[in-house]
PDB file of C-alpha atoms in Angstrom:
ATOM      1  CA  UNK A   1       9.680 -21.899  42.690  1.00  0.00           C
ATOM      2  CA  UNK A   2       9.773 -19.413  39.953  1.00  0.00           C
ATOM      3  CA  UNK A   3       6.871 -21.323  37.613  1.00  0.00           C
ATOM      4  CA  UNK A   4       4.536 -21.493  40.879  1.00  0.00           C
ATOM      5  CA  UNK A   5       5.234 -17.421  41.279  1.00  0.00           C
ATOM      6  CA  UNK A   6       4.087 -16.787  37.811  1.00  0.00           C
ATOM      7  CA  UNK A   7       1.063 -19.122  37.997  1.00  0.00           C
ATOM      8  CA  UNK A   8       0.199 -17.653  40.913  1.00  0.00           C
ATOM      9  CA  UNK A   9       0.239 -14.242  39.605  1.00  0.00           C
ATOM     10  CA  UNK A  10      -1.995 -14.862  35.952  1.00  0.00           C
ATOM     11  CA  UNK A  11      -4.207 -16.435  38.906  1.00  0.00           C
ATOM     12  CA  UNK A  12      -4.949 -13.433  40.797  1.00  0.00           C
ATOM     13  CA  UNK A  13      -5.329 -11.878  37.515  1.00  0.00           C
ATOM     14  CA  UNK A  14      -7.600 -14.230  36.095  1.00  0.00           C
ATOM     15  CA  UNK A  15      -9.570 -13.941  39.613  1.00  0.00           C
ATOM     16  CA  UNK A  16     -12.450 -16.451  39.788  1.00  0.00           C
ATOM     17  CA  UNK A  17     -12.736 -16.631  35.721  1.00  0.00           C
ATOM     18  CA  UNK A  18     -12.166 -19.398  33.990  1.00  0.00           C
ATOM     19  CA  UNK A  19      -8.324 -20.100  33.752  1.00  0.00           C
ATOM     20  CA  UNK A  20      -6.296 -22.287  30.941  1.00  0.00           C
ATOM     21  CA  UNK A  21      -2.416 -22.352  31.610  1.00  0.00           C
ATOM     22  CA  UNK A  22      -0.554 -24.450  28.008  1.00  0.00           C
ATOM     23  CA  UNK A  23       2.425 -26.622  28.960  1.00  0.00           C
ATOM     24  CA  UNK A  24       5.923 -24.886  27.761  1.00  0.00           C
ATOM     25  CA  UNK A  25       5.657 -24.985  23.732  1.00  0.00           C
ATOM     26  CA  UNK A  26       9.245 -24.421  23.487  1.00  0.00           C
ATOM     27  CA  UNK A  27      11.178 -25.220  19.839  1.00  0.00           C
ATOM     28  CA  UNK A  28      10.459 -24.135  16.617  1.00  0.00           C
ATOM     29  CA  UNK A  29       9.249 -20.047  16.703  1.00  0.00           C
ATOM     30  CA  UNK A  30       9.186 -20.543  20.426  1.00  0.00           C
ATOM     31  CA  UNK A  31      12.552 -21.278  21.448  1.00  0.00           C
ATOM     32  CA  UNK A  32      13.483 -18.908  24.180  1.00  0.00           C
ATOM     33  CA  UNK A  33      17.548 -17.876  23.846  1.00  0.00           C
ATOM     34  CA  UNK A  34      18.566 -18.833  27.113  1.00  0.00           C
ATOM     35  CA  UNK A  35      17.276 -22.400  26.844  1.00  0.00           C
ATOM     36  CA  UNK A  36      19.371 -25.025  25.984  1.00  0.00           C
ATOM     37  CA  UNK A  37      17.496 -27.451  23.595  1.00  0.00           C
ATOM     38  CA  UNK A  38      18.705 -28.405  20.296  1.00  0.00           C
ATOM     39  CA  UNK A  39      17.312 -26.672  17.054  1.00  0.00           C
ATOM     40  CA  UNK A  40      16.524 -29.328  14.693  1.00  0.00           C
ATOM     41  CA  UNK A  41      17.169 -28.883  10.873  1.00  0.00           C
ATOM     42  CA  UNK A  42      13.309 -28.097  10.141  1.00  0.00           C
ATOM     43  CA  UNK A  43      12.723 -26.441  13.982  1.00  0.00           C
ATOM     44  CA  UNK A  44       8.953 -26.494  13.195  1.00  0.00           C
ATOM     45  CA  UNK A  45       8.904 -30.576  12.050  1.00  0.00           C
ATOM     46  CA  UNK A  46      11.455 -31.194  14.950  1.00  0.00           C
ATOM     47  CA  UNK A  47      11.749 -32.003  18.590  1.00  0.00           C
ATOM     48  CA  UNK A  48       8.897 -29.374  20.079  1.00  0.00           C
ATOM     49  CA  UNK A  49       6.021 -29.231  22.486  1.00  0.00           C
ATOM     50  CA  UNK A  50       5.073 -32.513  23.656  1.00  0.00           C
ATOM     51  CA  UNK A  51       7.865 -34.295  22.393  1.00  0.00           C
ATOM     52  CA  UNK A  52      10.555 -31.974  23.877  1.00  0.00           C
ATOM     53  CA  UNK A  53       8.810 -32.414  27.479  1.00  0.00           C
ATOM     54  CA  UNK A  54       9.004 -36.266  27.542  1.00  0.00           C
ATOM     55  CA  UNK A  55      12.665 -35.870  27.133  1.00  0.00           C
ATOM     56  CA  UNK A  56      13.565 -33.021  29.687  1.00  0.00           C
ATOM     57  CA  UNK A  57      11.676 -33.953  32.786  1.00  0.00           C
ATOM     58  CA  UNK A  58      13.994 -30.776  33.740  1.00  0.00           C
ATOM     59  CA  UNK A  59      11.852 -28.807  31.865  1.00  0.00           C
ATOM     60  CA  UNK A  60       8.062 -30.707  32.658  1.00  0.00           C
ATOM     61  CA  UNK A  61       8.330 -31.585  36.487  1.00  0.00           C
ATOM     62  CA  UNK A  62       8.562 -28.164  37.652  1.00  0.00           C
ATOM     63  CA  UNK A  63       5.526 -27.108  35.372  1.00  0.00           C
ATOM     64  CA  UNK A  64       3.848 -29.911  37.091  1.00  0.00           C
ATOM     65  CA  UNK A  65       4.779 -29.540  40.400  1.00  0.00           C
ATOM     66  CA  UNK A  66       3.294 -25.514  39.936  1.00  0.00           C
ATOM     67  CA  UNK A  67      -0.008 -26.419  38.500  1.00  0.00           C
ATOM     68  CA  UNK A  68      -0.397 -29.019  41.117  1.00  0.00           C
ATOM     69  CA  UNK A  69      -0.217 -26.111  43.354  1.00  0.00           C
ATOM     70  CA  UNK A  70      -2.338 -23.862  41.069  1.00  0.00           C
ATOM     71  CA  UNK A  71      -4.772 -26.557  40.718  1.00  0.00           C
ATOM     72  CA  UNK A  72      -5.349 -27.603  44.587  1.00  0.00           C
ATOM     73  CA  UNK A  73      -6.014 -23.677  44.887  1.00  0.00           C
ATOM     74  CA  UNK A  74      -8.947 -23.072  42.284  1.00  0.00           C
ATOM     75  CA  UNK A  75     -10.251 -24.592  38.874  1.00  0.00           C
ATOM     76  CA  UNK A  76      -7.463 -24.516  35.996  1.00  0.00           C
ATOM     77  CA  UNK A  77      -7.042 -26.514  32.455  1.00  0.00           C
ATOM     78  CA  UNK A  78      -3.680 -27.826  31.582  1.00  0.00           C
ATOM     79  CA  UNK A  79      -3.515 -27.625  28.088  1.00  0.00           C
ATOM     80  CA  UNK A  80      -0.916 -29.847  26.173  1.00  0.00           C
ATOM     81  CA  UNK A  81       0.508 -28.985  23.599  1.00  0.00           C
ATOM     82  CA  UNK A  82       1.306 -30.799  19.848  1.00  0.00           C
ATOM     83  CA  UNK A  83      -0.084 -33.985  20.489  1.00  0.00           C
ATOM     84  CA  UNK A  84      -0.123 -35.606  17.143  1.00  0.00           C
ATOM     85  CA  UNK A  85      -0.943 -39.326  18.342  1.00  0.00           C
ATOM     86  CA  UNK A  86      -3.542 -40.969  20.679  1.00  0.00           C
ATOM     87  CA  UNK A  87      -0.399 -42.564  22.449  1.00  0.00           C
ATOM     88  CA  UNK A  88       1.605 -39.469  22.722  1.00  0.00           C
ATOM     89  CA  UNK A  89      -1.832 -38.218  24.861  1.00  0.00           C
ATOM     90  CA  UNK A  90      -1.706 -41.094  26.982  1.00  0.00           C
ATOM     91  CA  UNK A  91       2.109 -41.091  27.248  1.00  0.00           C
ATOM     92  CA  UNK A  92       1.974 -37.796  28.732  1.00  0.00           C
ATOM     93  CA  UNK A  93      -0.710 -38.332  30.772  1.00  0.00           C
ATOM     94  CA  UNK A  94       1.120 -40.642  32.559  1.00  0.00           C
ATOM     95  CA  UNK A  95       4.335 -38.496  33.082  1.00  0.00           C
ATOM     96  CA  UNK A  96       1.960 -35.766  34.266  1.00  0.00           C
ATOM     97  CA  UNK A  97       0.268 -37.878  37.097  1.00  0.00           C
ATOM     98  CA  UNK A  98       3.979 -39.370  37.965  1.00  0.00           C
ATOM     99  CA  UNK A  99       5.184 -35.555  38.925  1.00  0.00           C
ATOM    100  CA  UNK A 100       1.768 -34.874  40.265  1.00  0.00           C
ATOM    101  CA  UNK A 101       2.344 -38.021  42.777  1.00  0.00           C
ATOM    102  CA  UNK A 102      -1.427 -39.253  41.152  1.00  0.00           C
ATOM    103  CA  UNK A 103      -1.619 -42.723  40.384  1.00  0.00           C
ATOM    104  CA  UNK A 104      -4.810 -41.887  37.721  1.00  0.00           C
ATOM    105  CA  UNK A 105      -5.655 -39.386  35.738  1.00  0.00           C
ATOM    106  CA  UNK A 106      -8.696 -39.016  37.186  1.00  0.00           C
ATOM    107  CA  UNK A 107      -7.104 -37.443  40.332  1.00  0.00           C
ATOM    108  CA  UNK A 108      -5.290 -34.852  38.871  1.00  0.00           C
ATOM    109  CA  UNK A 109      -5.964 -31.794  40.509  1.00  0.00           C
ATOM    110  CA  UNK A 110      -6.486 -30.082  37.407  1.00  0.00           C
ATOM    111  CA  UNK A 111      -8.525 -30.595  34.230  1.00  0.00           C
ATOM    112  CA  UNK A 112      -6.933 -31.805  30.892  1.00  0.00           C
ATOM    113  CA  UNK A 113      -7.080 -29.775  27.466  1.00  0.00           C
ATOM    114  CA  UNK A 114      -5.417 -30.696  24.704  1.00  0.00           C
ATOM    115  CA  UNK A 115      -4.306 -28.510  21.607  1.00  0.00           C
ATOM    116  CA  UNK A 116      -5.029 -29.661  17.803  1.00  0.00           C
ATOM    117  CA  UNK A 117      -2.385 -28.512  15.891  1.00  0.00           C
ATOM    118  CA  UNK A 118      -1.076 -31.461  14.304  1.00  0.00           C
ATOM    119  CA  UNK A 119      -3.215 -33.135  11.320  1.00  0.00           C
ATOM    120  CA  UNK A 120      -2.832 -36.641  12.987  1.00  0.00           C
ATOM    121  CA  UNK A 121      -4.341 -35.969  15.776  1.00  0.00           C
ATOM    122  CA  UNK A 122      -7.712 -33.908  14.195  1.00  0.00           C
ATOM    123  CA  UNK A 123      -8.021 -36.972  12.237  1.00  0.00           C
ATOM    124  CA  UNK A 124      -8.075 -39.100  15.138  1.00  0.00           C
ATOM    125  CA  UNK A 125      -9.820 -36.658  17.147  1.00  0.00           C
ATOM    126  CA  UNK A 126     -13.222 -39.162  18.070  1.00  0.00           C
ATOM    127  CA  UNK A 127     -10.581 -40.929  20.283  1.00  0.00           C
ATOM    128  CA  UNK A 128      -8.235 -38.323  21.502  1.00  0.00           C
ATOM    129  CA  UNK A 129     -11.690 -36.248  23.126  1.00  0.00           C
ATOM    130  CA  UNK A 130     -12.101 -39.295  25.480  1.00  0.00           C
ATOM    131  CA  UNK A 131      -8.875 -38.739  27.133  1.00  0.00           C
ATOM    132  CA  UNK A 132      -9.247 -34.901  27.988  1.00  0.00           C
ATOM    133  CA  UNK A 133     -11.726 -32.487  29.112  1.00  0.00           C
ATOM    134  CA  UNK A 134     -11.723 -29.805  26.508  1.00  0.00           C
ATOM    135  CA  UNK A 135     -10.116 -28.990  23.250  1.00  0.00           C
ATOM    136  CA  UNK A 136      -8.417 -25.774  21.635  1.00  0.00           C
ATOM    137  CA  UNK A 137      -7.616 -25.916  17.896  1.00  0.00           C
ATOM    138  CA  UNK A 138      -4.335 -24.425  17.379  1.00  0.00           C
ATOM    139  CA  UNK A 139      -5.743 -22.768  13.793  1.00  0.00           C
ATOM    140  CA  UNK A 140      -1.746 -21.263  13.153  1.00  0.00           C
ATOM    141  CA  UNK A 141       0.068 -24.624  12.838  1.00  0.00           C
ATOM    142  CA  UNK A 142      -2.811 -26.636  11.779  1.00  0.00           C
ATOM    143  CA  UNK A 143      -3.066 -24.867   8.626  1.00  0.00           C
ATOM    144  CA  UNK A 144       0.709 -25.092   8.483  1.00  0.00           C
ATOM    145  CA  UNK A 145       1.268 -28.667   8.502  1.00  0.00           C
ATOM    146  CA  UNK A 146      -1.693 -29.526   6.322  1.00  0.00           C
ATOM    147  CA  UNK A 147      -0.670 -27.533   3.885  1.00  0.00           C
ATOM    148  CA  UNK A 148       2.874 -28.043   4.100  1.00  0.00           C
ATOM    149  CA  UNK A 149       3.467 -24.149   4.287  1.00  0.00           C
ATOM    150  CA  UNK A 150       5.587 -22.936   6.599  1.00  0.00           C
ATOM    151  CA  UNK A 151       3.842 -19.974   8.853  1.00  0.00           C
ATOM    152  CA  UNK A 152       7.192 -17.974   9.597  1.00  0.00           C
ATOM    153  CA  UNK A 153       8.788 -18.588   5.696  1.00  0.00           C
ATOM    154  CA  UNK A 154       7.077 -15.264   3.583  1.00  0.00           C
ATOM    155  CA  UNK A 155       8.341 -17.211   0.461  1.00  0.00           C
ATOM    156  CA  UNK A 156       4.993 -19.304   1.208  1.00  0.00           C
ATOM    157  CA  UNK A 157       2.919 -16.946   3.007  1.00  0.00           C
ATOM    158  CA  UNK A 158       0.554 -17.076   0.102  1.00  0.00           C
ATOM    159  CA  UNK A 159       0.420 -21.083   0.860  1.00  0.00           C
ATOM    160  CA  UNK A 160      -0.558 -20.547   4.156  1.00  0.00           C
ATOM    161  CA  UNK A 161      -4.391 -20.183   3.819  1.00  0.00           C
ATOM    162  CA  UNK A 162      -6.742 -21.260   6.751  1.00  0.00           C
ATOM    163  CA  UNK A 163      -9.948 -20.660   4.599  1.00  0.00           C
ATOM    164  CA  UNK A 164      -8.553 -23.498   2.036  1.00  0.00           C
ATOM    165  CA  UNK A 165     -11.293 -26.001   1.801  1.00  0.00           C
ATOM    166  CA  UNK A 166      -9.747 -28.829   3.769  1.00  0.00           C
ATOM    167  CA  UNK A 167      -8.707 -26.674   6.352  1.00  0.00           C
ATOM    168  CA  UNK A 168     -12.349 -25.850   7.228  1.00  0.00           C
ATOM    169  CA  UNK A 169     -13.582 -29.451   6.536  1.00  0.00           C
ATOM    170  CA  UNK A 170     -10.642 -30.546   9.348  1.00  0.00           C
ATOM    171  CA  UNK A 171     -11.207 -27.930  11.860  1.00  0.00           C
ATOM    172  CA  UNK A 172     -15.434 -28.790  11.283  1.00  0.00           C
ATOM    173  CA  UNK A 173     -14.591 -32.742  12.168  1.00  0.00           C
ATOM    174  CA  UNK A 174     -12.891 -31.807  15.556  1.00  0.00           C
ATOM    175  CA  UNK A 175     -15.624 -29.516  16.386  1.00  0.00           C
ATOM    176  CA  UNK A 176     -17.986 -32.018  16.151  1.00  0.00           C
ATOM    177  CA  UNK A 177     -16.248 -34.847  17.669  1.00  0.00           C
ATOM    178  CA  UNK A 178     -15.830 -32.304  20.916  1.00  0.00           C
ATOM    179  CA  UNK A 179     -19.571 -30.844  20.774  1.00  0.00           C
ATOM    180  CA  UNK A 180     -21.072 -35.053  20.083  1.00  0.00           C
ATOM    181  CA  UNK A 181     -18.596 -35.490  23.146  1.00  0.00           C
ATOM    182  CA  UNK A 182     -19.773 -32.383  25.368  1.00  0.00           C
ATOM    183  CA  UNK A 183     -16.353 -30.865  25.568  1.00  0.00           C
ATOM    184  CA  UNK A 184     -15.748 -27.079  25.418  1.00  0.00           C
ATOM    185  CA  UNK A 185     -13.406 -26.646  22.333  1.00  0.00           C
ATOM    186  CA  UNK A 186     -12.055 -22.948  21.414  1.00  0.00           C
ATOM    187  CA  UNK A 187     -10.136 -21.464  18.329  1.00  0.00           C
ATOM    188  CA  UNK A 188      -6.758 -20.494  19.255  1.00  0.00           C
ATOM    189  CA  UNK A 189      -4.365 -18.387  17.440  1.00  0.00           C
ATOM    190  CA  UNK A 190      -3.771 -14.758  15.706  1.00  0.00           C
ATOM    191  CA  UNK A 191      -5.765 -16.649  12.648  1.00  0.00           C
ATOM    192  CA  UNK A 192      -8.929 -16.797  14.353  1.00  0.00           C
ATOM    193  CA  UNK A 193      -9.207 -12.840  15.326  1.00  0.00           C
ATOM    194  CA  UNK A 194      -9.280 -12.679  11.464  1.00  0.00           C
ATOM    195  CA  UNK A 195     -12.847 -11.034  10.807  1.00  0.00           C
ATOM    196  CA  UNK A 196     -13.308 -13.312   7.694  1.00  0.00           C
ATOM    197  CA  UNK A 197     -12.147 -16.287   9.406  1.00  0.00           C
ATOM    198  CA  UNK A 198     -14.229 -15.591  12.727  1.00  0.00           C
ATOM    199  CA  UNK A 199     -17.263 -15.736  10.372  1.00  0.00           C
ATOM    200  CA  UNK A 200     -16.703 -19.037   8.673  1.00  0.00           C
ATOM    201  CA  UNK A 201     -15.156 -20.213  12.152  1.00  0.00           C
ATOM    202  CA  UNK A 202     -18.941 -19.453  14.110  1.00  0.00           C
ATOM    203  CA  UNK A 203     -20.668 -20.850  10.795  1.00  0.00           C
ATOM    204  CA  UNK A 204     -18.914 -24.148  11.363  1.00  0.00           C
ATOM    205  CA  UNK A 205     -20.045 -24.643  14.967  1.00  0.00           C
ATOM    206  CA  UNK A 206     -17.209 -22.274  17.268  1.00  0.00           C
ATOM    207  CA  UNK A 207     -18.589 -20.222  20.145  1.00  0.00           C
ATOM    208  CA  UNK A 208     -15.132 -19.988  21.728  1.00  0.00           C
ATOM    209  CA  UNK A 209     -12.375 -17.813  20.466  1.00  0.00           C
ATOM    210  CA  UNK A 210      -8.945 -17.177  22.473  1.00  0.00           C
ATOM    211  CA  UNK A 211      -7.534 -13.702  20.355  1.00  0.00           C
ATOM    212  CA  UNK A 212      -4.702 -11.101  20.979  1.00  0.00           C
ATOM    213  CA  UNK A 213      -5.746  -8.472  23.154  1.00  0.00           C
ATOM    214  CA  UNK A 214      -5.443  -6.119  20.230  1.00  0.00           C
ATOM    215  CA  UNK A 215      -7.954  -8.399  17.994  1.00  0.00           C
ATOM    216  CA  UNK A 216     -10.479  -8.613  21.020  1.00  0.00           C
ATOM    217  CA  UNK A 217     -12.798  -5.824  21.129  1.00  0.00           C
ATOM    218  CA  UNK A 218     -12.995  -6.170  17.334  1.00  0.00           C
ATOM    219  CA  UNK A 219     -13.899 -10.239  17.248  1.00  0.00           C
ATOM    220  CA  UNK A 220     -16.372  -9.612  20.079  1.00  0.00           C
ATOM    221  CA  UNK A 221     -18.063  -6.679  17.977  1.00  0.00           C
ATOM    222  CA  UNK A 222     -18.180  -8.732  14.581  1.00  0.00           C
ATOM    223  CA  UNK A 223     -19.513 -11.915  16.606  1.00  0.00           C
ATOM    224  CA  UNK A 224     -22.455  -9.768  18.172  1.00  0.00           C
ATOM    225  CA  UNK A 225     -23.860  -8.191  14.823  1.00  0.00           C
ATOM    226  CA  UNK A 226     -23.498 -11.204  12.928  1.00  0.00           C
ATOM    227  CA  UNK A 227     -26.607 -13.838  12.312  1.00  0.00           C
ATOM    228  CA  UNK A 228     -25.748 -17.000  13.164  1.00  0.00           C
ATOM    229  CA  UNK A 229     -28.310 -19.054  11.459  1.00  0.00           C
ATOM    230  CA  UNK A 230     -26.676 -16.514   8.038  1.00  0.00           C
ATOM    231  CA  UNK A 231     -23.455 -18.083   8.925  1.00  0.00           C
ATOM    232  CA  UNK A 232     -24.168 -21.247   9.477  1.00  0.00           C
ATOM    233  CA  UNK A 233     -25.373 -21.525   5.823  1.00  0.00           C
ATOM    234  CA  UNK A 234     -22.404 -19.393   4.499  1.00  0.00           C
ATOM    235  CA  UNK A 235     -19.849 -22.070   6.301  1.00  0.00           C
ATOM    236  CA  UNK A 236     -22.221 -24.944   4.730  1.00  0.00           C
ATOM    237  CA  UNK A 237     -21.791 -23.490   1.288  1.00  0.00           C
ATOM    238  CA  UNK A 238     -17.628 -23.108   2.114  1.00  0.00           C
ATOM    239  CA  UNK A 239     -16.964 -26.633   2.675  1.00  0.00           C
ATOM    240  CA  UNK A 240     -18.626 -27.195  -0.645  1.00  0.00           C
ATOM    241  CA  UNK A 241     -16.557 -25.259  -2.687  1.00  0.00           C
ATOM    242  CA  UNK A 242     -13.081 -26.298  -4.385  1.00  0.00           C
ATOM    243  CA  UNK A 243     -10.387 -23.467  -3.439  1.00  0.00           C
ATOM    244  CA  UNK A 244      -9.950 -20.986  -0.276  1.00  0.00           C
ATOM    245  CA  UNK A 245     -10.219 -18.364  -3.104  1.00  0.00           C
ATOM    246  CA  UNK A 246     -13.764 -19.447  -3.727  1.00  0.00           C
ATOM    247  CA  UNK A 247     -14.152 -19.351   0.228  1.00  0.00           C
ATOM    248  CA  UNK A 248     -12.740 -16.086   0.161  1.00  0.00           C
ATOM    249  CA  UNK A 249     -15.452 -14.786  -2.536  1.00  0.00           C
ATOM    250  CA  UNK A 250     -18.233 -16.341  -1.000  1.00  0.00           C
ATOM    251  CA  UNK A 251     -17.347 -14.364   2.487  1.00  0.00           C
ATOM    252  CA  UNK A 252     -16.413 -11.356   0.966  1.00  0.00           C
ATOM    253  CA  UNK A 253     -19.979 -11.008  -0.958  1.00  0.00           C
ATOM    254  CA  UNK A 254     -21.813 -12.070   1.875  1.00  0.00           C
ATOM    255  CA  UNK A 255     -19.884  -9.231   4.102  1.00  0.00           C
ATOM    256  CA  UNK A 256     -22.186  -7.344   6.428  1.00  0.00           C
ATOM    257  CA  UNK A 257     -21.787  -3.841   5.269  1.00  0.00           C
ATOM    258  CA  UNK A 258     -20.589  -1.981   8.527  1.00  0.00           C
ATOM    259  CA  UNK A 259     -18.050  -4.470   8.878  1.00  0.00           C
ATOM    260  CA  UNK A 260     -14.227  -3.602   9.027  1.00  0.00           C
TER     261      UNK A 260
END
């Protein structure tokens, strides 16, 4: 079908590197206009991501049935996206291995990633790491919802500040919980191709980074001049502060000087 075609193609693409393919994401920003799903009152608070594919199997079986494909072909991650809740993960487990035809998860033909994006679930992220294989912080709408600032609404832009305090102290506890776990976790999101970000991001214990192709050569530049033990005590002295402005300061003063 048409999902297998396109999987097929980022494949070949990909060649033998590594490859992560994100269930549909659809509501909120990402509501394509041909699709027929419901825009809730507050899109971004609404039915979206995981939710939205346990109640269209329409949309989720044929994603499925693809990567099952993909996955019998070469080494893939599935990563889900907005889990919020330790028995959404599980819930959706179990509708993936029922279109899969698996009767475990454990013979899925395709590894398990899940995204952090929701507060709930980096909170209960020591027990969500034991279901999956790998995890990818999704830094754009985890800032959002902790700080109850809307990432598309410019009326709160200023609101919307990754490098606030508890922000970093968050993003640090799933890190941890993945590396005491040995899973691969990676920063997702245009936030994380931000050069003061990236710092504070490696500082706290990061060594993958999915960017926009036009943040790429830049993040890869800044991440090979920069000391990491320097960072790591610049990202200790963050979380100690009281205000992202403070963060901000620290970073900016601390700024190697051929840096953008």
């Amino acid at each position: 079908d048409d999902s297998a075609k396109v999987y097929e193609a980022v494949a070949a693409a990909v060649g033998e590197r590594e490859l992560s393919i994100r269930l549909a994401d659809f509501g909120a920003d990402k509501c394509p206009s041909y699709a027929d799903i419901t825009i809730n009152r507050n899109p971004s608070l609404g039915i979206r991501g995981a939710r939205l594919l346990l109640s269209r199997d329409d949309i989720l079986a044929p994603q499925v049935r693809a990567l099952v494909r993909i996955g019998r072909q070469r080494p893939i991650t599935v990563l889900l996206p907005m889990i919020d809740t330790v028995d959404m993960l599980r819930t959706v487990t179990e509708r993936l291995c029922q279109h899969a035809g698996c009767p475990r998860r454990e013979e899925l033909p395709f590894r398990l990633g899940t995204m952090i994006e929701v507060p709930s679930a980096a909170l209960m992220i020591d027990e969500i790491v034991e279901y999956v294989d790998s995890v990818s912080i999704g830094l754009n709408d985890l800032t959002q919802y902790l700080l109850a600032a809307d990432r598309d609404d410019e009326l709160v832009e200023s609101y919307h500040d990754p490098l606030q305090p508890a922000v970093l102290r968050l993003v640090q506890r799933v890190i941890l919980a993945a590396d005491n776990s040995g899973k691969p976790v990676t920063m997702c999101g245009e936030l994380a191709g931000d050069p003061l970000l990236a710092r504070v991001l490696l500082g706290l214990g990061a060594r993958r980074f999915s960017v926009s192709q036009s943040h790429y050569h830049r993040t890869v530049h800044l991440i090979r001049e920069l000391d990491l033990s320097e960072q790591q005590q610049i990202a200790s002295e963050a979380l100690c502060v009281d205000s992202g402005a403070a963060v901000r300061r620290l970073l900016t003063e601390s700024q190697p000087a051929d840096s953008d």
